[in-house]
Amino acid sequence: MKLLHRELELAIEAAIKAAQASGELPQFGIPPIPVSAPKRTGQGDLAYPAMGLAKLARMKPLDIARLIGDKLPELDFADDIRVAPPGFINCSIAKDYLARQVDAIIAEGDVLFQLGIGCGKRAQVEFVSANPSGPITIGHTRGAVVGDAMARLLEAAGYSVQREYYYNNAGSQMVKLGKSLMLRYREQLGDEVKFPAEYYQGEYLVEVAADLVAEQGDSLRGEGWEYFRDAAETRMFDWIERSLASIDIRHDAFFNESSLFESGKIWAVLETMRESGHIYEAAYWEGAGEDEIADVESKGYAPATWFRSSAFGDEKDRVMVKSDGVPTYTLPDITYHCDKLERGFDIAVNVLGTDHFSQAQVVRHGIEALGMDPEPIHVIFNQMVRAVRRNEETGEYEAVKQSKRAGDFDTLDDLVEMTSADAVRYHMLARSPNSQLDFDVDQVVKQTNENPVYYIQNAYVRCAGIFREAEERGFDDAGANLALLGEDELAFIGKALELGNVIEQAVVTYEPHKIAFFAQELASVFHPIYDRVRVLHSEVPRETAKARLRFYRAAAVVFQRVLRLMGMSAPERM
């Protein structure tokens, strides 16, 4: 189906070029042409502000708009194009065009507004990427939902998408995990153990230890922490995969950070950067001030291996390998992204917490230092998310602390059990990742229009209900005369035609939450129409009823497509 915003933008660009060719407009580079829905009613369905050309053309915006309007080619979807002060070009979509789109929407079905902007291109979305040291928490869940929605939208834009999970099973936290499970295992055998406060306190490790005793008895008493680390990793990762699958998230590839060490690739990357003059050894970085130098010298620090990242705009250089020969996380991070680009992805999207912002910039600098183009790498940063619950005694909302190590957290499994998979997906996506999110369990479980999950899904449910009743009566929409559709129905179709533009903008700007915003807007247009536009009512003429049934069939297609782009279900009943 056509993207009407794009069609009008191309037509305006052609009109500007025609006016330049005739000398009515001076020559200048044509900037992006922003076509959008007007903010006020009565100004058409699409609008372009020519004011942005005033300085370039050295003309009044209204005169520019008139010139463009006169030279616009004929558009099959436009009913009326008007120029309005101070320099707008307003376009109204023809009613007969809107009516024709009912059948077009039904014909496209599950691939409604499947775009071609990513055709022949490969995209990777790396998300979740939590170490297998415990279950998926609420914090992980937001990144999981945002990442999967981004992948779905990229697929809708025509990209071939790989979902990847990057995890580290070789760091200090995994050592603590292994030692924690080892002690819990010995506790289960009846040994008296001293459990350090910095170890993982979660009850889930007690359960894993109990399982090991049930399976192996005391035969593991002589095993070291490495065995228990591997056992814990296997159990935790199985748990992680099951939890993600419960909200319809599955990864195509799992990349283990340890493979970069085993293959020696991190050292090859370090050597390449060294050969390019970006690596040096020193006890402190080259731009250190006198106080910093004095502090380092007083502590007798041995030289470390530094990346001269300040040469690429970083605030300071970064340690790549500590004085004891152990790499910091910066070196494998750079190596991993080097590997991504070598795999030939046209786009590599990372979904990270905001605490990774500085590190993400360092990675880009590292890619540049390797002589590679970092432009394919895009990062979506998530602000913190917390679960809030009403304190029954005070009536106040309180946050639930989240700490894997302390065992004081809500998991994805908890959220799904308390609410639903659809509720988790929508509410994690319904706000910009740049904003903090309070997940209000009390609000999410409401079966009323106050809950946007219910509000959006109920639009599809209402359509499904009409189809069931029509089928019971032996009534269908074959041969429907869509010219009989009224203003209400056509207004919804006009709104539905914005979906293609929403998909495009969400992909271009890496803002998957746009689809959640659109879903809410679409439902708010639909529900009042449903209350007014009856199908199987005794006073509705048969031919009008057929046209309206056809309309609701198209509406159902639109809602099902939008819900699936968010990773949500389209229930027949609620």
XYZ file of C-alpha atoms in Angstrom:
574
model
C 0.000 0.000 0.000
C 1.063 3.556 -0.602
C 2.664 5.709 2.062
C 0.647 8.858 1.471
C 3.105 11.024 3.419
C 5.894 9.830 1.153
C 3.796 10.260 -2.014
C 3.028 13.875 -1.144
C 6.638 14.569 -0.171
C 7.843 13.304 -3.556
C 5.190 15.336 -5.338
C 6.195 18.513 -3.476
C 9.859 17.878 -4.248
C 8.981 17.507 -7.948
C 6.978 20.739 -7.814
C 9.881 22.643 -6.218
C 12.257 21.377 -8.906
C 9.782 22.381 -11.614
C 9.517 25.891 -10.146
C 13.315 26.112 -10.010
C 13.607 24.943 -13.615
C 11.153 27.637 -14.728
C 13.009 30.304 -12.766
C 10.064 30.999 -10.478
C 12.121 29.743 -7.548
C 15.874 30.291 -7.225
C 18.245 27.343 -7.193
C 18.952 25.895 -3.744
C 19.466 22.489 -2.186
C 16.057 21.114 -1.282
C 15.941 20.268 2.442
C 13.901 17.369 3.886
C 10.199 17.835 3.205
C 8.183 17.298 6.406
C 4.635 16.152 5.647
C 2.494 15.337 8.658
C -1.088 15.252 9.853
C -2.330 18.764 10.737
C -2.844 19.518 14.412
C -6.170 21.239 13.794
C -9.327 19.920 12.175
C -10.423 21.548 8.962
C -6.889 21.731 7.606
C -7.005 18.573 5.548
C -5.382 15.207 6.268
C -1.783 15.989 5.322
C 0.085 19.261 5.563
C 3.422 20.687 4.443
C 4.843 23.939 5.901
C 6.685 25.865 3.187
C 8.052 28.281 5.809
C 11.255 26.256 5.929
C 12.067 27.415 2.374
C 11.655 31.149 3.045
C 15.319 31.898 3.809
C 16.585 29.665 1.009
C 14.297 31.225 -1.598
C 14.292 34.717 -0.052
C 10.549 34.833 -0.619
C 7.423 34.939 1.492
C 6.302 31.459 2.619
C 2.791 32.008 1.272
C 4.136 32.881 -2.209
C 6.344 29.781 -2.152
C 3.410 27.593 -1.135
C 1.303 28.988 -4.008
C 4.051 28.254 -6.515
C 4.391 24.690 -5.255
C 0.623 24.189 -5.213
C 0.303 25.338 -8.838
C 2.935 22.852 -9.984
C 1.904 19.806 -7.981
C 1.238 16.794 -10.244
C -2.125 15.076 -10.102
C -2.396 12.770 -7.098
C -4.882 9.897 -7.217
C -5.481 10.042 -3.460
C -6.002 13.796 -3.164
C -9.458 15.329 -3.158
C -8.479 18.906 -2.460
C -5.139 20.700 -2.110
C -5.252 24.195 -0.659
C -2.700 26.817 0.253
C -3.239 28.513 3.596
C -1.430 31.285 5.504
C 1.272 31.651 6.575
C 2.534 29.094 4.036
C 0.880 25.700 4.422
C -0.066 23.258 1.706
C -3.002 21.255 3.023
C -4.120 18.053 1.318
C -7.428 16.262 1.892
C -7.640 12.561 1.037
C -10.463 11.693 -1.342
C -13.365 9.759 0.164
C -13.534 7.327 -2.748
C -9.814 6.615 -2.274
C -10.355 5.886 1.423
C -13.260 3.564 0.580
C -11.088 1.642 -1.908
C -8.467 1.072 0.797
C -10.856 -1.174 2.750
C -10.359 -3.985 0.241
C -6.661 -3.152 -0.086
C -6.173 -3.522 3.676
C -7.979 -6.862 3.734
C -5.919 -8.106 0.775
C -2.606 -7.281 2.484
C -3.667 -8.955 5.716
C -0.790 -10.051 7.941
C 1.743 -8.098 5.860
C -0.181 -4.841 5.893
C 2.213 -2.002 5.111
C 5.163 -4.317 4.597
C 7.800 -1.821 3.438
C 10.778 -2.220 1.144
C 13.247 0.237 2.666
C 15.294 -2.641 4.117
C 14.907 -4.979 1.164
C 18.135 -6.896 0.558
C 19.681 -5.603 3.786
C 20.605 -7.383 7.005
C 19.960 -6.034 10.474
C 20.967 -7.381 13.852
C 19.317 -6.476 17.121
C 21.285 -7.405 20.240
C 19.196 -7.199 23.377
C 18.753 -8.576 26.897
C 22.386 -9.790 27.050
C 22.164 -10.354 30.793
C 24.824 -12.520 32.395
C 23.390 -15.953 33.279
C 23.725 -15.283 36.985
C 20.015 -15.224 37.734
C 16.522 -14.930 36.262
C 15.256 -12.127 34.037
C 14.393 -9.132 36.207
C 12.039 -6.259 35.520
C 14.986 -4.160 34.406
C 16.016 -6.763 31.844
C 12.411 -7.101 30.697
C 12.143 -3.556 29.407
C 15.183 -3.996 27.189
C 13.858 -7.373 26.040
C 10.518 -5.926 24.928
C 12.050 -2.844 23.306
C 14.596 -4.973 21.445
C 12.085 -7.489 20.158
C 9.683 -4.737 19.055
C 12.556 -3.057 17.208
C 13.315 -6.353 15.473
C 9.664 -6.787 14.471
C 9.512 -3.283 13.021
C 12.750 -3.784 11.097
C 11.250 -6.955 9.629
C 8.136 -4.982 8.687
C 10.427 -2.513 6.914
C 11.895 -5.320 4.809
C 15.121 -6.131 6.663
C 16.360 -9.653 7.260
C 16.765 -9.554 11.044
C 18.873 -11.573 13.446
C 18.098 -11.389 17.161
C 21.263 -11.922 19.184
C 21.983 -12.463 22.879
C 25.508 -11.599 24.060
C 26.520 -12.927 27.416
C 29.552 -13.170 29.628
C 30.134 -16.387 31.518
C 33.766 -15.711 32.338
C 33.707 -12.613 34.570
C 34.075 -12.143 38.298
C 30.311 -12.248 38.831
C 30.194 -15.763 37.417
C 32.999 -16.774 39.781
C 30.882 -15.522 42.686
C 27.883 -17.364 41.273
C 29.820 -20.623 41.133
C 31.109 -20.223 44.667
C 27.635 -19.260 45.886
C 26.080 -22.419 44.432
C 28.911 -24.551 45.796
C 28.203 -23.303 49.319
C 24.430 -23.719 48.888
C 25.054 -27.301 47.741
C 27.101 -28.040 50.825
C 24.395 -26.488 52.990
C 21.918 -28.898 51.444
C 24.223 -31.746 52.443
C 24.106 -30.527 56.025
C 27.539 -28.895 56.113
C 27.964 -25.770 58.192
C 29.190 -23.025 55.862
C 29.929 -19.336 56.163
C 28.125 -17.498 53.366
C 29.821 -14.147 52.453
C 27.557 -11.124 52.110
C 28.892 -10.348 48.619
C 27.769 -13.739 47.298
C 24.414 -14.333 45.584
C 21.777 -14.546 48.291
C 18.786 -15.419 46.101
C 16.480 -18.271 47.023
C 16.716 -19.521 43.442
C 20.233 -20.841 44.114
C 18.952 -22.805 47.095
C 16.485 -24.485 44.745
C 19.222 -25.271 42.224
C 21.374 -26.718 45.009
C 18.482 -28.886 46.175
C 18.036 -30.179 42.629
C 21.724 -31.087 42.437
C 21.500 -33.040 45.675
C 18.405 -34.844 44.399
C 20.178 -35.721 41.149
C 23.763 -36.321 42.314
C 23.595 -36.901 46.063
C 26.894 -36.007 47.729
C 29.025 -37.042 44.749
C 29.828 -33.400 43.966
C 31.347 -32.668 47.356
C 34.859 -32.688 45.909
C 34.052 -30.483 42.903
C 35.462 -26.962 42.754
C 33.544 -23.751 42.102
C 34.107 -24.084 38.340
C 31.804 -27.097 38.185
C 29.110 -25.245 40.091
C 29.528 -22.149 37.927
C 28.850 -24.250 34.826
C 25.900 -25.971 36.500
C 24.443 -22.638 37.570
C 24.927 -21.155 34.119
C 23.095 -24.024 32.451
C 20.149 -23.780 34.856
C 19.991 -20.001 34.720
C 20.161 -19.798 30.964
C 17.428 -22.386 30.544
C 15.349 -20.282 32.926
C 16.116 -17.094 30.999
C 15.060 -18.657 27.692
C 11.796 -19.995 29.158
C 10.985 -16.634 30.706
C 11.549 -14.778 27.450
C 9.534 -17.343 25.507
C 6.610 -16.681 27.862
C 6.292 -13.218 26.300
C 7.048 -14.479 22.778
C 10.702 -13.473 22.635
C 13.217 -15.838 21.076
C 16.778 -15.211 19.963
C 18.341 -16.523 16.769
C 21.929 -16.475 17.995
C 23.792 -16.580 21.301
C 27.254 -15.047 21.354
C 29.484 -15.966 24.261
C 32.059 -13.366 25.259
C 34.476 -16.151 26.216
C 34.749 -17.139 22.531
C 36.600 -13.870 21.904
C 39.224 -14.958 24.424
C 39.416 -18.565 23.258
C 39.937 -17.542 19.630
C 42.528 -14.909 20.574
C 40.552 -12.297 18.684
C 40.736 -9.721 21.485
C 44.540 -9.791 21.303
C 44.476 -9.504 17.511
C 42.239 -6.430 17.818
C 44.528 -4.939 20.448
C 47.549 -5.496 18.218
C 45.816 -3.875 15.228
C 45.066 -0.814 17.336
C 48.637 -0.783 18.599
C 50.011 -0.892 15.053
C 47.834 2.124 14.226
C 49.314 4.096 17.120
C 46.233 4.034 19.348
C 47.646 1.919 22.198
C 50.297 2.742 24.793
C 51.530 1.473 28.153
C 51.650 3.760 31.171
C 50.710 3.949 34.824
C 48.360 6.845 34.061
C 46.800 8.250 30.919
C 48.612 10.843 28.831
C 46.275 13.686 29.713
C 46.397 13.112 33.473
C 46.689 16.205 35.676
C 49.259 16.715 38.384
C 46.955 15.540 41.182
C 46.032 12.357 39.317
C 49.692 11.614 38.545
C 50.687 12.177 42.164
C 47.905 9.868 43.359
C 48.950 7.091 40.960
C 52.628 7.414 41.874
C 51.865 7.386 45.603
C 50.012 4.097 45.182
C 52.766 2.605 43.075
C 50.487 1.434 40.279
C 52.195 -0.638 37.592
C 51.757 0.339 33.930
C 48.525 -0.677 32.208
C 47.594 -0.811 28.514
C 45.646 2.254 27.427
C 43.482 3.097 24.404
C 44.099 6.651 23.197
C 40.333 7.258 22.916
C 40.669 10.961 23.712
C 41.991 11.357 20.167
C 38.471 10.493 18.976
C 36.673 12.918 21.284
C 36.506 10.904 24.503
C 36.937 12.813 27.765
C 39.915 10.645 28.700
C 41.804 7.577 27.560
C 40.573 4.149 28.620
C 42.360 1.158 30.111
C 42.184 -1.871 27.821
C 44.334 -4.275 29.831
C 45.002 -3.850 33.537
C 48.499 -4.041 34.989
C 47.891 -7.674 35.962
C 47.303 -8.603 32.307
C 43.533 -8.991 32.631
C 41.476 -7.110 29.993
C 38.827 -4.655 31.107
C 35.363 -5.044 29.570
C 36.295 -2.329 27.025
C 38.542 -4.583 24.946
C 36.061 -7.461 24.457
C 33.260 -4.935 23.834
C 35.203 -3.351 20.994
C 36.165 -6.781 19.676
C 32.562 -7.976 19.764
C 31.365 -5.007 17.726
C 34.211 -5.496 15.304
C 32.970 -9.065 14.890
C 29.414 -7.810 14.285
C 30.508 -5.527 11.472
C 32.659 -8.246 9.935
C 29.559 -10.432 9.757
C 28.156 -7.965 7.249
C 25.173 -6.419 9.017
C 23.953 -3.201 7.425
C 22.483 -2.170 10.780
C 23.550 -3.338 14.232
C 21.174 -2.195 16.980
C 22.120 -2.511 20.657
C 19.552 -2.135 23.446
C 21.361 -1.036 26.602
C 20.723 0.569 29.957
C 21.638 4.223 30.301
C 24.514 3.213 32.579
C 26.235 1.923 29.440
C 26.177 5.303 27.673
C 29.872 6.159 28.114
C 30.956 2.638 27.262
C 28.921 2.722 24.042
C 30.775 5.868 22.961
C 34.127 4.238 23.722
C 33.160 1.264 21.564
C 32.455 3.584 18.631
C 35.860 5.210 19.150
C 37.443 1.765 19.173
C 35.748 0.822 15.908
C 37.088 4.036 14.366
C 40.569 3.232 15.685
C 40.357 -0.092 13.850
C 39.692 1.768 10.612
C 36.073 0.633 10.440
C 32.915 2.687 9.970
C 30.834 2.812 13.189
C 27.765 4.245 11.440
C 25.904 0.908 11.216
C 25.923 0.727 15.029
C 22.876 2.248 16.703
C 22.101 2.166 20.411
C 18.708 2.409 22.104
C 19.210 3.388 25.736
C 16.673 2.375 28.372
C 16.044 4.316 31.537
C 15.381 2.417 34.740
C 12.142 0.573 35.302
C 10.733 -0.382 38.664
C 7.713 -2.275 39.848
C 5.464 -0.353 42.199
C 2.863 -1.811 44.495
C 0.358 -0.243 46.807
C 1.201 -0.627 50.469
C -2.007 -1.938 52.029
C -1.314 -0.175 55.315
C -0.315 3.285 54.075
C -2.044 3.320 50.684
C 1.183 4.649 49.158
C 2.952 3.156 46.145
C 6.307 1.625 46.948
C 9.100 0.446 44.694
C 10.388 -3.091 44.905
C 14.154 -3.259 45.204
C 15.936 -5.242 42.518
C 19.184 -7.039 43.209
C 20.077 -10.467 41.896
C 22.745 -10.894 44.493
C 20.509 -9.959 47.425
C 17.664 -12.041 46.084
C 15.319 -9.067 46.481
C 13.719 -8.492 43.094
C 10.716 -9.105 40.875
C 11.271 -11.304 37.876
C 9.675 -11.387 34.458
C 7.949 -14.581 35.567
C 6.433 -12.708 38.518
C 5.090 -9.957 36.252
C 3.522 -12.419 33.814
C 1.918 -14.348 36.665
C 0.513 -11.170 38.256
C -0.681 -9.644 34.980
C -0.247 -11.232 31.525
C 2.308 -11.518 28.751
C 0.426 -8.918 26.706
C 0.304 -6.484 29.609
C 4.028 -6.836 30.209
C 4.826 -6.255 26.547
C 2.604 -3.221 26.108
C 3.508 -1.383 29.295
C 7.240 -1.909 28.775
C 6.885 -0.398 25.296
C 4.314 2.308 25.927
C 6.770 5.004 27.005
C 9.915 6.289 25.376
C 12.937 4.298 26.575
C 14.478 7.657 27.503
C 11.968 8.075 30.319
C 11.888 6.230 33.614
C 9.051 3.767 33.985
C 6.987 2.742 36.991
C 5.248 -0.569 36.292
C 2.011 -0.188 38.245
C 0.710 -3.702 38.793
C -2.668 -2.443 40.096
C -3.292 -0.478 36.897
C -2.079 -3.179 34.531
C -4.533 -5.834 35.734
C -7.675 -3.704 35.330
C -10.199 -5.007 32.796
C -11.470 -1.537 31.903
C -10.746 1.141 29.331
C -8.429 2.761 31.872
C -6.001 -0.007 30.990
C -4.625 0.636 27.479
C -3.918 -3.082 26.947
C -7.593 -3.875 27.435
C -8.596 -0.775 25.422
C -6.523 -1.731 22.364
C -7.224 -5.466 22.373
C -10.919 -4.879 22.951
C -11.093 -3.121 19.585
C -10.113 -6.374 17.894
C -12.435 -8.359 20.185
C -15.355 -6.165 19.162
C -14.645 -6.817 15.481
C -14.422 -10.559 16.142
C -17.756 -10.433 17.963
C -19.445 -8.848 14.939
C -18.041 -11.573 12.662
C -19.324 -14.350 14.942
C -22.793 -12.879 15.047
C -22.833 -12.336 11.286
C -21.774 -15.928 10.694
C -24.492 -17.213 13.011
C -27.050 -15.262 10.976
C -25.596 -16.439 7.662
C -24.737 -12.870 6.733
C -21.547 -11.952 4.857
C -19.890 -8.994 3.161
C -19.501 -10.475 -0.339
C -19.978 -7.813 -2.999
C -20.144 -5.006 -0.468
C -20.665 -1.533 -1.942
C -18.006 0.471 -0.092
C -19.429 3.731 -1.435
C -22.072 3.332 1.282
C -19.529 3.822 4.070
C -19.985 6.964 6.142
C -17.727 9.667 7.530
C -16.951 7.691 10.680
C -15.714 4.612 8.886
C -13.628 6.624 6.419
C -12.088 8.623 9.265
C -10.834 5.379 10.796
C -9.430 4.197 7.463
C -7.623 7.531 7.140
C -6.059 6.966 10.546
C -5.171 3.378 9.673
C -3.305 4.569 6.576
C -0.817 6.287 8.886
C 0.524 2.873 9.958
C 3.051 2.684 7.137
C 4.501 6.038 8.093
C 4.627 5.004 11.761
C 6.584 1.857 10.874
C 8.975 3.860 8.706
C 9.568 6.522 11.352
C 10.028 3.967 14.135
C 12.695 2.236 12.051
C 14.462 5.360 10.817
C 14.624 6.924 14.287
C 15.076 3.651 16.233
C 12.041 4.464 18.368
C 9.912 1.309 18.610
C 7.626 2.912 21.194
C 6.007 4.850 18.335
C 3.962 1.774 17.444
C 2.533 1.647 20.985
C 1.571 5.319 20.784
C -0.140 4.695 17.444
C -2.035 1.682 18.800
C -3.555 3.827 21.532
C -4.494 6.570 19.057
C -6.046 4.041 16.676
C -8.163 2.518 19.441
C -9.333 5.957 20.561
C -10.622 6.602 17.019
C -12.251 3.180 16.732
C -14.287 2.791 19.918
C -16.593 5.816 19.457
C -17.209 4.644 15.881
C -18.149 1.177 17.083
C -20.747 2.725 19.379
C -22.299 4.641 16.467
C -21.839 2.400 13.424
C -24.056 -0.673 13.791
C -24.024 -3.623 11.427
C -26.662 -6.190 12.393
C -29.306 -3.770 13.582
C -32.843 -4.032 12.289
C -32.821 -0.408 11.124
C -29.620 -0.764 9.063
C -30.324 -1.428 5.354
C -28.866 -4.739 4.138
C -26.437 -3.226 1.635
C -25.193 -0.688 4.215
C -24.738 -3.506 6.709
C -22.616 -5.436 4.190
C -20.408 -2.391 3.623
C -20.020 -1.878 7.353
C -19.176 -5.554 7.943
C -16.491 -5.195 5.286
C -15.190 -2.124 7.095
C -14.940 -3.989 10.404
C -13.068 -6.782 8.621
C -10.492 -4.227 7.515
C -10.350 -2.715 11.019
C -9.624 -6.172 12.460
C -6.728 -6.607 10.017
C -5.248 -3.295 11.112
C -5.516 -4.047 14.836
C -4.109 -7.543 14.415
C -1.122 -6.164 12.500
C -0.455 -3.467 15.102
C -0.760 -5.907 17.996
C 1.655 -8.365 16.386
C 4.169 -5.595 15.721
C 4.118 -5.032 19.485
C 4.447 -8.773 20.115
C 0.946 -8.987 21.581
C -1.920 -11.371 20.888
C -5.190 -10.546 19.167
C -7.770 -12.380 21.317
C -11.173 -13.308 19.889
C -12.814 -12.886 23.289
C -11.994 -11.112 26.557
